[in-house]
GROMACS .gro file of C-alpha atoms in nm:
model
  246
    1MET     CA    1  -0.968  -0.394   2.761
    2SER     CA    2  -0.688  -0.155   2.859
    3LEU     CA    3  -0.557   0.107   2.617
    4PHE     CA    4  -0.214  -0.055   2.625
    5LEU     CA    5  -0.357  -0.389   2.510
    6GLN     CA    6  -0.569  -0.219   2.243
    7ALA     CA    7  -0.266  -0.032   2.110
    8PHE     CA    8  -0.064  -0.356   2.109
    9LEU     CA    9  -0.333  -0.551   1.920
   10VAL     CA   10  -0.378  -0.274   1.663
   11ALA     CA   11  -0.001  -0.261   1.610
   12LEU     CA   12   0.012  -0.641   1.577
   13PHE     CA   13  -0.264  -0.641   1.318
   14VAL     CA   14  -0.095  -0.362   1.120
   15THR     CA   15   0.229  -0.564   1.119
   16ILE     CA   16   0.042  -0.873   0.994
   17ALA     CA   17  -0.136  -0.664   0.730
   18PHE     CA   18   0.195  -0.533   0.595
   19ILE     CA   19   0.340  -0.885   0.589
   20ASP     CA   20   0.033  -0.990   0.390
   21SER     CA   21   0.085  -0.703   0.144
   22HIS     CA   22   0.440  -0.831   0.081
   23THR     CA   23   0.353  -1.201   0.064
   24PHE     CA   24   0.009  -1.359   0.024
   25GLN     CA   25  -0.180  -1.050  -0.096
   26THR     CA   26  -0.514  -1.148   0.061
   27HIS     CA   27  -0.587  -0.772   0.081
   28ILE     CA   28  -0.641  -0.755   0.455
   29PHE     CA   29  -0.420  -0.445   0.428
   30ARG     CA   30  -0.692  -0.248   0.245
   31PRO     CA   31  -0.866   0.030   0.443
   32ILE     CA   32  -1.209  -0.131   0.405
   33PHE     CA   33  -1.076  -0.429   0.604
   34VAL     CA   34  -0.837  -0.247   0.838
   35GLY     CA   35  -1.101  -0.002   0.963
   36PRO     CA   36  -1.354  -0.259   1.091
   37VAL     CA   37  -1.082  -0.476   1.250
   38VAL     CA   38  -0.935  -0.179   1.438
   39GLY     CA   39  -1.291  -0.078   1.529
   40LEU     CA   40  -1.351  -0.420   1.684
   41ILE     CA   41  -1.028  -0.396   1.882
   42MET     CA   42  -1.108  -0.043   2.001
   43GLY     CA   43  -1.469  -0.135   2.086
   44ASP     CA   44  -1.650   0.069   1.816
   45PHE     CA   45  -1.710  -0.142   1.506
   46GLN     CA   46  -1.949   0.111   1.349
   47THR     CA   47  -1.694   0.392   1.353
   48GLY     CA   48  -1.426   0.154   1.228
   49LEU     CA   49  -1.644   0.051   0.934
   50THR     CA   50  -1.729   0.412   0.852
   51VAL     CA   51  -1.366   0.524   0.864
   52GLY     CA   52  -1.253   0.221   0.665
   53VAL     CA   53  -1.501   0.289   0.384
   54THR     CA   54  -1.419   0.661   0.383
   55VAL     CA   55  -1.042   0.608   0.364
   56GLU     CA   56  -1.088   0.331   0.105
   57LEU     CA   57  -1.262   0.582  -0.121
   58MET     CA   58  -0.978   0.829  -0.064
   59PHE     CA   59  -0.715   0.574  -0.173
   60LEU     CA   60  -0.920   0.378  -0.427
   61ALA     CA   61  -0.714   0.491  -0.728
   62VAL     CA   62  -0.378   0.497  -0.545
   63ILE     CA   63  -0.172   0.208  -0.679
   64PHE     CA   64   0.189   0.093  -0.666
   65VAL     CA   65   0.317   0.171  -1.020
   66GLY     CA   66   0.664   0.046  -1.107
   67THR     CA   67   0.896   0.155  -0.828
   68ALA     CA   68   0.694   0.458  -0.713
   69VAL     CA   69   0.571   0.429  -0.354
   70PRO     CA   70   0.233   0.599  -0.299
   71PRO     CA   71   0.103   0.728   0.038
   72ASN     CA   72   0.027   0.422   0.248
   73PRO     CA   73  -0.341   0.356   0.329
   74THR     CA   74  -0.289   0.071   0.579
   75ILE     CA   75  -0.116   0.251   0.865
   76SER     CA   76  -0.321   0.559   0.775
   77THR     CA   77  -0.651   0.377   0.829
   78ALA     CA   78  -0.540   0.205   1.149
   79ILE     CA   79  -0.424   0.523   1.319
   80ALA     CA   80  -0.710   0.735   1.183
   81THR     CA   81  -0.967   0.484   1.308
   82ALA     CA   82  -0.811   0.465   1.654
   83VAL     CA   83  -0.785   0.844   1.677
   84ALA     CA   84  -1.148   0.883   1.567
   85ILE     CA   85  -1.272   0.634   1.828
   86LEU     CA   86  -1.059   0.779   2.106
   87GLY     CA   87  -1.181   1.124   2.005
   88GLY     CA   88  -1.547   1.032   2.040
   89GLY     CA   89  -1.635   0.859   1.715
   90GLY     CA   90  -1.621   1.151   1.473
   91THR     CA   91  -1.513   1.060   1.121
   92GLU     CA   92  -1.409   1.421   1.048
   93LEU     CA   93  -1.107   1.379   1.274
   94ALA     CA   94  -1.024   1.050   1.102
   95VAL     CA   95  -1.030   1.204   0.755
   96ALA     CA   96  -0.813   1.494   0.873
   97THR     CA   97  -0.564   1.247   1.023
   98ALA     CA   98  -0.559   0.989   0.743
   99LEU     CA   99  -0.373   1.178   0.472
  100PRO     CA  100  -0.084   1.320   0.682
  101VAL     CA  101  -0.031   0.979   0.845
  102SER     CA  102  -0.026   0.814   0.501
  103PHE     CA  103   0.282   1.024   0.418
  104ILE     CA  104   0.456   0.882   0.725
  105GLY     CA  105   0.379   0.535   0.590
  106GLN     CA  106   0.510   0.643   0.250
  107ILE     CA  107   0.840   0.756   0.402
  108ALA     CA  108   0.877   0.429   0.596
  109GLU     CA  109   0.791   0.216   0.292
  110THR     CA  110   1.034   0.411   0.072
  111VAL     CA  111   1.314   0.352   0.324
  112GLN     CA  112   1.217  -0.016   0.345
  113ASN     CA  113   1.215  -0.074  -0.031
  114SER     CA  114   1.516   0.134  -0.128
  115ILE     CA  115   1.753   0.073   0.165
  116ILE     CA  116   1.651  -0.206   0.403
  117ASN     CA  117   1.534  -0.463   0.148
  118VAL     CA  118   1.834  -0.392  -0.075
  119TYR     CA  119   2.063  -0.458   0.221
  120PHE     CA  120   1.896  -0.793   0.290
  121MET     CA  121   1.907  -0.889  -0.078
  122HIS     CA  122   2.284  -0.838  -0.079
  123ARG     CA  123   2.302  -1.066   0.223
  124VAL     CA  124   2.095  -1.322   0.031
  125ASP     CA  125   2.344  -1.302  -0.258
  126ASP     CA  126   2.629  -1.374  -0.015
  127ALA     CA  127   2.434  -1.665   0.135
  128VAL     CA  128   2.375  -1.810  -0.212
  129ASP     CA  129   2.745  -1.789  -0.294
  130LYS     CA  130   2.820  -1.979   0.028
  131LEU     CA  131   2.531  -2.228  -0.025
  132ASN     CA  132   2.395  -2.113   0.312
  133THR     CA  133   2.026  -2.211   0.298
  134LYS     CA  134   1.961  -2.082   0.650
  135GLY     CA  135   2.100  -1.742   0.556
  136ILE     CA  136   1.882  -1.734   0.245
  137VAL     CA  137   1.567  -1.802   0.446
  138LEU     CA  138   1.653  -1.557   0.724
  139ASN     CA  139   1.748  -1.268   0.496
  140ASN     CA  140   1.483  -1.328   0.231
  141THR     CA  141   1.184  -1.381   0.461
  142ILE     CA  142   1.229  -1.364   0.839
  143PHE     CA  143   1.437  -1.047   0.885
  144PRO     CA  144   1.254  -0.836   0.621
  145MET     CA  145   0.918  -0.938   0.766
  146LEU     CA  146   1.029  -0.849   1.119
  147MET     CA  147   1.120  -0.502   0.993
  148ASN     CA  148   0.747  -0.445   0.936
  149ALA     CA  149   0.701  -0.450   1.313
  150VAL     CA  150   0.972  -0.184   1.355
  151LEU     CA  151   0.865   0.041   1.069
  152TYR     CA  152   0.487   0.016   1.105
  153GLY     CA  153   0.393  -0.172   1.422
  154VAL     CA  154   0.589   0.047   1.664
  155PRO     CA  155   0.468   0.383   1.522
  156THR     CA  156   0.109   0.252   1.524
  157PHE     CA  157   0.139   0.144   1.888
  158LEU     CA  158   0.282   0.481   1.993
  159ALA     CA  159   0.018   0.673   1.797
  160VAL     CA  160  -0.273   0.475   1.944
  161TYR     CA  161  -0.137   0.470   2.298
  162PHE     CA  162  -0.039   0.837   2.320
  163GLY     CA  163  -0.326   0.973   2.110
  164ALA     CA  164  -0.389   1.238   1.846
  165ASP     CA  165  -0.151   1.495   1.997
  166TYR     CA  166   0.140   1.257   1.959
  167VAL     CA  167   0.052   1.196   1.593
  168ALA     CA  168   0.027   1.570   1.529
  169LYS     CA  169   0.374   1.626   1.678
  170ILE     CA  170   0.526   1.359   1.454
  171ILE     CA  171   0.366   1.505   1.144
  172SER     CA  172   0.475   1.859   1.229
  173ALA     CA  173   0.830   1.736   1.301
  174ILE     CA  174   0.879   1.612   0.943
  175PRO     CA  175   1.064   1.887   0.751
  176ASP     CA  176   0.879   2.031   0.452
  177LYS     CA  177   1.183   1.964   0.235
  178ILE     CA  178   1.152   1.591   0.298
  179ILE     CA  179   0.782   1.585   0.208
  180THR     CA  180   0.845   1.794  -0.104
  181GLY     CA  181   1.146   1.585  -0.204
  182LEU     CA  182   0.953   1.260  -0.168
  183SER     CA  183   0.663   1.398  -0.371
  184VAL     CA  184   0.887   1.518  -0.654
  185GLY     CA  185   1.108   1.210  -0.649
  186GLY     CA  186   0.808   0.981  -0.629
  187GLY     CA  187   0.658   1.149  -0.935
  188MET     CA  188   0.980   1.106  -1.134
  189VAL     CA  189   1.029   0.745  -1.029
  190GLY     CA  190   0.663   0.678  -1.105
  191ALA     CA  191   0.718   0.793  -1.464
  192VAL     CA  192   1.013   0.554  -1.495
  193GLY     CA  193   0.809   0.271  -1.344
  194PHE     CA  194   0.521   0.335  -1.583
  195ALA     CA  195   0.763   0.339  -1.876
  196LEU     CA  196   0.898   0.000  -1.764
  197LEU     CA  197   0.544  -0.135  -1.752
  198LEU     CA  198   0.475  -0.007  -2.103
  199SER     CA  199   0.793  -0.171  -2.230
  200SER     CA  200   0.647  -0.507  -2.125
  201ILE     CA  201   0.369  -0.470  -2.386
  202LYS     CA  202   0.566  -0.619  -2.672
  203THR     CA  203   0.267  -0.736  -2.878
  204LYS     CA  204   0.179  -0.459  -3.122
  205SER     CA  205  -0.179  -0.583  -3.145
  206MET     CA  206  -0.231  -0.472  -2.784
  207TRP     CA  207  -0.128  -0.110  -2.836
  208PRO     CA  208  -0.468   0.000  -2.977
  209PHE     CA  209  -0.628  -0.099  -2.646
  210LEU     CA  210  -0.376   0.120  -2.461
  211PHE     CA  211  -0.451   0.420  -2.681
  212LEU     CA  212  -0.823   0.353  -2.658
  213GLY     CA  213  -0.803   0.358  -2.278
  214PHE     CA  214  -0.602   0.681  -2.290
  215PHE     CA  215  -0.862   0.837  -2.522
  216PHE     CA  216  -1.150   0.748  -2.288
  217ALA     CA  217  -0.961   0.878  -1.983
  218ALA     CA  218  -0.818   1.197  -2.134
  219TYR     CA  219  -1.100   1.319  -2.358
  220LEU     CA  220  -1.417   1.162  -2.216
  221ASN     CA  221  -1.315   1.205  -1.849
  222ILE     CA  222  -1.402   0.846  -1.755
  223ASN     CA  223  -1.268   0.759  -1.407
  224MET     CA  224  -1.054   0.461  -1.307
  225ILE     CA  225  -1.351   0.236  -1.235
  226GLY     CA  226  -1.499   0.310  -1.578
  227ILE     CA  227  -1.164   0.239  -1.747
  228ALA     CA  228  -1.136  -0.089  -1.558
  229LEU     CA  229  -1.486  -0.193  -1.669
  230LEU     CA  230  -1.401  -0.101  -2.028
  231ALA     CA  231  -1.087  -0.312  -2.001
  232VAL     CA  232  -1.298  -0.611  -1.892
  233VAL     CA  233  -1.536  -0.560  -2.186
  234PHE     CA  234  -1.257  -0.521  -2.442
  235SER     CA  235  -1.072  -0.824  -2.302
  236ALA     CA  236  -1.388  -1.033  -2.334
  237LEU     CA  237  -1.449  -0.910  -2.691
  238TYR     CA  238  -1.088  -0.980  -2.787
  239TYR     CA  239  -1.114  -1.330  -2.645
  240TYR     CA  240  -1.444  -1.411  -2.819
  241PHE     CA  241  -1.333  -1.269  -3.156
  242LYS     CA  242  -1.007  -1.460  -3.135
  243LEU     CA  243  -1.194  -1.776  -3.038
  244ALA     CA  244  -1.433  -1.732  -3.330
  245LYS     CA  245  -1.144  -1.679  -3.569
  246ASN     CA  246  -0.978  -2.000  -3.457
   0.00000   0.00000   0.00000
């Protein structure tokens, strides 16, 4: 298989993965899935699996909270896997590439959510006012989904086809002020998003569980997986006690 075709197929899969993350949420956009698929396309499944697992661990606790956009693991894994395979199968190169590339994905996703999608939503509003069902479908689904190919598919194709040097030039071309601004702004917006999530907990009986989780995380240093398991246990206990009471 030629490098051009490999780069095209990887870019196509990345585009489909981003569409899935915005629609069906089957989680084919997670690194643990992206890595092996890109490995198959590039002809080295073992390296793809290794890179996918490694990057998955790096981004395991990175979640989309409120309106804060975290570094993107999907495009990061795809490009890191391809670079690792083209570079001889070393995962060290993949790990070194993954994080900087994830910031490129973060910038693209921030632009998509805050500018492009808002533009299409205004077009949807106009279509609704005019009872234009075709306009609603095009601006609410087709056009926004096609933007995934422009924002993520094209950069992935260029990165895979032209190699690690091309990726390094893109990363170095991003001004430090932009990276710093996104980090600071993302942190502030994340706090607002988390506050909005907390405001949705209107049942006072649920607040003790929130404080209990905070206590375990802050003072007992239990990680995210441990907190999630505790949440499952407490949810089950709450359900059984409530069932017994009734």
